[in-house]
Amino acid sequence: MRKFALIAVPYLWLLALFLVPFLIVLKISLSDIALAIPPYVPKWDWATGFGAFFSQLDFENYIFLTEDDLYWKAYLSSFKIAAISTMFTLLIGYPIAYGMARSPEEWRPTLMMLIILPFWTSFLIRVYAWMGILSQEGLLNQFLLWTGIIAAPLTILNTNTAVYIGIVYTYLPFMILPIYAALDRMDGSLIEAAEDLGCSRLMAFWLVTIPLSKNGIIAGSFLVFIPALGEFVIPSLLGGSGTLMIGKVLWEEFFSNRDWPVASAVAVILLLLLIIPIVLFQRNQQKQAEAEQ
Amino acid sequence: MIRLSWFNVVSLTLGFAFLYIPMVILVIYSFNKSKLVTVWGGFSTKWYGELMQNEAFLDAAWVTLKVAVISSSIATVLGTMAALVLVRAGRFSGRMLFSGMIYAPLVMPEVITGLSLLLLFIGLGLDRGVLTIVLAHTTFSMCYVSVVVSSRLVTFDWSLEEAALDLGCSKTEAFRLVTLPIIAPAVIAGWLLAFTLSLDDLVIASFTSGPSATTLPIKIFSAVRLGVSPEINALSTIMITIVAVGVITASLVSKRQLVRQKREEQAAFRAQ
């Protein structure tokens, strides 16, 4: 009885507030737009039975998504933006994680704390901090003009470049931590062995360190890529009108166009796209857990 | 063995500079006298004064705090229960679905979680306000709590609880007197995580809040959309300071505990 209650309470909570809402999204994505335009509230019509329920369903909204190339472009460009920023996060994060793993033992807790600290700070504030830096009269332009590198201010804010910077900045800790964990576990004598056997330092790094931190690299990349794909705050604050990302499209479809069925269909497809990276990530984590045992 | 080459030093310096300079700039410019946020006009604390008189921000801060305390507390109870189920309950029908529902919200894009909950609340005819935000925040943060707590429970020595049962404790007493104190650090960490997630959340709160309740992130977002403002800089500085003090204190406390633990272990070793 006790065990039953222990299972039932969180189970019912999640069923009611996670699974059922998602099924509603699925249902609305398949229903007609006229049915769901506010203030008309979409109704659950169980009375007509399952036959009628299924006959009402149609894939109009999904067909609409394939016809209007805005959505295709938004999906593709989210993918591109997420992939490119993941790559940059890796390129910047790896040397930091590597430096941390090689630093004296007594520094490491402090360095770890310094990596985690931004994570506890408001995401919104960290994105906002870049608005003042990247704008036309912003500090970056002032600095570059002062050094004489550029003659006229660059336009960075409200472009895709600003979105890349924002994603790299906010998700950097997610990349650093798993790579650091992998490098920290590594046996330093392996590098010495490789060097004794005639590897140059660079070769030893490439042939020993990188493969041994592979799991950290994969985990970190997914931890950046998956949330970046559905990102809303960064493109809407740092990106411009030309920045197409699917999270932003969904938001506008819902709040500005008030087209619930299309917004729901966008959500369903975004989730389908995410399943592949999520499954790959899970598999990587599982492999790692098994290797440790 | 440790060779901190010039390359390591440079990458660490540049890396931490990249992480911290934007926030330092934000803090410095919150003391700027000029309304123009990119021009330095002398030192002043007037934006803090204006912030304290801004009723809308204060109201939103109060709502945010209320939502965060309530939702993280419920989430900690539910999340700990879910962690016990995941680690201890063994097989039961629907286990796959259960663990799926625990892990899925962690990777679900916020826009989808927010949209789906809003559609549910409209379907149920619930008025959007503090209650709906609390329900939404509890749902996603309980999953984070259960991940944190279950990673502690995996290494928990269950024979301790069995010993308590053998010595005449009831099941509830054994949990309250033995298990809970031992897993308490993980439960507290889970609560803190849930609390921060709730304070921080913009997207889900935007979907699930109504005109009667606006949270601080929603307020900040709508102000920031119009551009950089010195008042927001002041607000950010306050928030950054609170977090920094909290995190640094927590790390000092845990460091001291580690030192004490080591000293006690050494003392015990000598006593043998």
XYZ file of N, CA, C and O in Angstrom, chain B residues 100-180:
324
model
N 10.679 7.218 -18.497
C 10.637 8.080 -19.684
C 10.116 9.465 -19.341
O 10.668 10.477 -19.779
N 9.052 9.507 -18.516
C 8.461 10.802 -18.173
C 9.365 11.605 -17.243
O 9.241 12.807 -17.137
N 10.262 10.910 -16.510
C 11.216 11.631 -15.665
C 12.306 12.276 -16.526
O 12.688 13.419 -16.318
N 12.788 11.514 -17.533
C 13.927 12.032 -18.293
C 13.513 12.941 -19.442
O 14.262 13.841 -19.816
N 12.331 12.720 -20.010
C 11.929 13.505 -21.191
C 11.883 15.022 -20.930
O 12.388 15.787 -21.742
N 11.314 15.474 -19.797
C 11.254 16.931 -19.609
C 12.635 17.588 -19.547
O 12.760 18.775 -19.808
N 13.676 16.801 -19.221
C 15.014 17.380 -19.134
C 15.526 17.814 -20.498
O 16.331 18.736 -20.597
N 15.095 17.114 -21.547
C 15.596 17.440 -22.879
C 14.530 18.100 -23.747
O 14.800 18.506 -24.858
N 13.341 18.222 -23.209
C 12.246 18.817 -23.981
C 12.497 20.323 -24.148
O 12.767 21.004 -23.165
N 12.414 20.847 -25.376
C 12.565 22.295 -25.526
C 11.501 23.021 -24.706
O 10.343 22.601 -24.656
N 11.910 24.114 -24.066
C 11.000 24.846 -23.184
C 9.753 25.329 -23.911
O 8.667 25.339 -23.342
N 9.916 25.720 -25.175
C 8.739 26.223 -25.897
C 7.659 25.154 -25.990
O 6.463 25.464 -25.914
N 8.068 23.894 -26.129
C 7.075 22.820 -26.251
C 6.407 22.550 -24.900
O 5.182 22.428 -24.815
N 7.222 22.482 -23.837
C 6.653 22.274 -22.500
C 5.648 23.379 -22.188
O 4.543 23.119 -21.711
N 6.046 24.615 -22.459
C 5.178 25.749 -22.163
C 3.890 25.693 -22.963
O 2.784 25.821 -22.409
N 4.015 25.443 -24.265
C 2.843 25.383 -25.133
C 1.880 24.297 -24.669
O 0.667 24.523 -24.543
N 2.425 23.096 -24.358
C 1.538 21.986 -24.015
C 0.815 22.251 -22.695
O -0.378 21.969 -22.570
N 1.532 22.831 -21.721
C 0.874 23.112 -20.441
C -0.202 24.180 -20.600
O -1.275 24.091 -20.009
N 0.087 25.187 -21.421
C -0.911 26.235 -21.641
C -2.180 25.643 -22.246
O -3.296 25.952 -21.814
N -1.999 24.752 -23.227
C -3.169 24.148 -23.861
C -3.962 23.318 -22.856
O -5.190 23.296 -22.884
N -3.251 22.654 -21.928
C -3.942 21.888 -20.886
C -4.740 22.819 -19.981
O -5.918 22.566 -19.705
N -4.108 23.903 -19.540
C -4.784 24.804 -18.611
C -6.013 25.434 -19.266
O -7.043 25.616 -18.618
N -5.894 25.762 -20.551
C -7.051 26.323 -21.244
C -8.147 25.271 -21.355
O -9.320 25.546 -21.114
N -7.724 24.028 -21.671
C -8.683 22.942 -21.771
C -9.434 22.706 -20.468
O -10.625 22.398 -20.456
N -8.723 22.851 -19.344
C -9.345 22.640 -18.040
C -10.116 23.859 -17.570
O -10.826 23.807 -16.572
N -9.912 24.993 -18.251
C -10.581 26.216 -17.850
C -9.967 26.864 -16.628
O -10.624 27.617 -15.918
N -8.682 26.561 -16.354
C -8.000 27.172 -15.211
C -7.590 28.594 -15.563
O -7.076 28.832 -16.650
N -7.809 29.520 -14.637
C -7.335 30.879 -14.851
C -5.835 30.910 -14.703
O -5.296 30.385 -13.729
N -5.166 31.563 -15.664
C -3.718 31.582 -15.580
C -3.255 32.605 -14.544
O -3.710 33.735 -14.531
N -2.359 32.164 -13.673
C -1.847 33.023 -12.605
C -0.775 32.287 -11.839
O -0.116 31.400 -12.397
N -0.646 32.624 -10.564
C 0.401 32.007 -9.746
C 0.258 30.488 -9.730
O 1.227 29.751 -9.899
N -0.990 30.016 -9.581
C -1.212 28.571 -9.484
C -0.683 27.833 -10.709
O 0.025 26.828 -10.594
N -1.007 28.346 -11.914
C -0.583 27.627 -13.120
C 0.936 27.665 -13.273
O 1.533 26.679 -13.706
N 1.575 28.779 -12.902
C 3.047 28.814 -13.008
C 3.651 27.811 -12.029
O 4.605 27.097 -12.352
N 3.083 27.749 -10.810
C 3.597 26.791 -9.822
C 3.471 25.363 -10.351
O 4.421 24.579 -10.280
N 2.311 25.028 -10.915
C 2.116 23.674 -11.454
C 3.158 23.371 -12.538
O 3.770 22.301 -12.553
N 3.365 24.345 -13.432
C 4.301 24.137 -14.539
C 5.727 23.972 -14.025
O 6.439 23.040 -14.409
N 6.146 24.860 -13.119
C 7.513 24.782 -12.613
C 7.752 23.517 -11.810
O 8.808 22.908 -11.913
N 6.756 23.122 -11.010
C 6.905 21.894 -10.239
C 7.144 20.715 -11.163
O 8.011 19.878 -10.909
N 6.391 20.670 -12.267
C 6.487 19.524 -13.155
C 7.877 19.370 -13.751
O 8.444 18.280 -13.736
N 8.464 20.460 -14.272
C 9.778 20.217 -14.877
C 10.890 20.154 -13.846
O 11.850 19.427 -14.011
N 10.742 20.883 -12.698
C 11.878 20.820 -11.773
C 11.886 19.547 -10.938
O 12.941 19.148 -10.476
N 10.716 18.873 -10.775
C 10.744 17.610 -10.025
C 11.620 16.577 -10.744
O 12.240 15.727 -10.115
N 11.695 16.673 -12.068
C 12.525 15.729 -12.822
C 14.004 15.970 -12.528
O 14.767 15.019 -12.361
N 14.405 17.255 -12.439
C 15.797 17.555 -12.085
C 16.096 17.057 -10.673
O 17.144 16.470 -10.422
N 15.155 17.295 -9.740
C 15.368 16.836 -8.363
C 15.554 15.324 -8.346
O 16.469 14.804 -7.702
N 14.696 14.608 -9.093
C 14.773 13.148 -9.006
C 16.078 12.641 -9.600
O 16.624 11.647 -9.117
N 16.619 13.329 -10.617
C 17.917 12.906 -11.161
C 19.020 13.110 -10.118
O 19.848 12.223 -9.891
N 18.998 14.273 -9.448
C 20.029 14.561 -8.443
C 19.937 13.564 -7.284
O 20.936 12.977 -6.863
N 18.710 13.357 -6.775
C 18.549 12.479 -5.609
C 18.829 11.025 -5.972
O 19.466 10.300 -5.200
N 18.398 10.586 -7.169
C 18.603 9.168 -7.476
C 20.083 8.865 -7.683
O 20.525 7.762 -7.394
N 20.873 9.852 -8.147
C 22.301 9.568 -8.293
C 22.950 9.374 -6.914
O 23.947 8.664 -6.786
N 22.367 9.969 -5.873
C 22.867 9.725 -4.521
C 22.369 8.377 -3.990
O 23.097 7.635 -3.349
N 21.092 8.062 -4.298
C 20.498 6.824 -3.775
C 21.175 5.580 -4.331
O 21.201 4.540 -3.675
N 21.724 5.699 -5.550
C 22.357 4.537 -6.164
C 23.499 4.024 -5.291
O 23.710 2.818 -5.164
N 24.230 4.937 -4.651
C 25.367 4.514 -3.833
C 25.000 4.363 -2.357
O 25.870 4.152 -1.523
N 23.695 4.462 -2.040
C 23.276 4.388 -0.644
C 23.327 2.940 -0.142
O 22.927 2.017 -0.845
N 23.833 2.791 1.063
C 23.966 1.445 1.633
C 22.658 1.071 2.339
O 22.399 1.514 3.453
N 21.838 0.224 1.681
C 20.501 -0.052 2.215
C 20.517 -0.893 3.483
O 19.532 -0.961 4.200
N 21.677 -1.515 3.764
C 21.724 -2.320 4.995
C 21.553 -1.429 6.235
O 21.127 -1.904 7.275
N 21.880 -0.119 6.087
C 21.669 0.803 7.209
C 20.193 0.872 7.568
O 19.819 0.854 8.741
N 19.346 0.936 6.518
C 17.916 1.026 6.786
C 17.412 -0.295 7.358
O 16.570 -0.319 8.271
N 17.946 -1.397 6.827
C 17.547 -2.709 7.339
C 17.915 -2.849 8.816
O 17.143 -3.392 9.616
N 19.114 -2.335 9.154
C 19.543 -2.381 10.558
C 18.550 -1.641 11.449
O 18.162 -2.123 12.514
N 18.108 -0.476 10.981
C 17.143 0.306 11.755
C 15.841 -0.468 11.928
O 15.233 -0.463 13.010
N 15.423 -1.180 10.849
C 14.195 -1.970 10.936
C 14.361 -3.106 11.934
O 13.471 -3.395 12.735
N 15.530 -3.750 11.893
C 15.802 -4.843 12.835
C 15.773 -4.356 14.276
O 15.384 -5.083 15.181
N 16.225 -3.103 14.459
C 16.276 -2.559 15.819
C 14.935 -2.005 16.264
O 14.851 -1.324 17.283
N 13.891 -2.245 15.485
C 12.557 -1.911 15.950
C 11.946 -0.638 15.411
O 10.885 -0.225 15.852
N 12.611 -0.005 14.449
C 12.007 1.175 13.826
C 10.856 0.735 12.924
O 10.903 -0.341 12.326
N 9.851 1.584 12.807
C 8.862 1.343 11.762
C 9.480 1.809 10.449
O 10.506 2.477 10.437
N 8.836 1.439 9.334
C 9.394 1.813 8.030
C 9.531 3.325 7.901
O 10.522 3.835 7.393
N 8.485 4.029 8.376
C 8.509 5.492 8.275
C 9.630 6.071 9.122
O 10.368 6.951 8.694
N 9.772 5.522 10.348
C 10.837 6.010 11.235
C 12.208 5.752 10.631
O 13.087 6.610 10.692
N 12.381 4.544 10.075
C 13.674 4.201 9.482
C 14.019 5.192 8.380
O 15.153 5.662 8.283
N 13.021 5.541 7.561
C 13.276 6.492 6.487
C 13.621 7.869 7.051
O 14.570 8.512 6.641
N 12.827 8.297 8.061
C 12.982 9.642 8.585
C 14.281 9.784 9.400
O 14.945 10.814 9.350
N 14.639 8.716 10.144
C 15.776 8.836 11.066
C 17.100 8.387 10.448
O 18.160 8.817 10.893
N 17.027 7.520 9.435
C 18.287 6.997 8.884
C 18.505 7.455 7.441
O 19.486 8.131 7.137
N 17.574 7.092 6.575
C 17.798 7.358 5.157
C 17.825 8.853 4.857
O 18.755 9.353 4.220
N 16.811 9.549 5.320
C 16.686 10.969 4.966
C 17.898 11.811 5.399
O 18.414 12.585 4.595
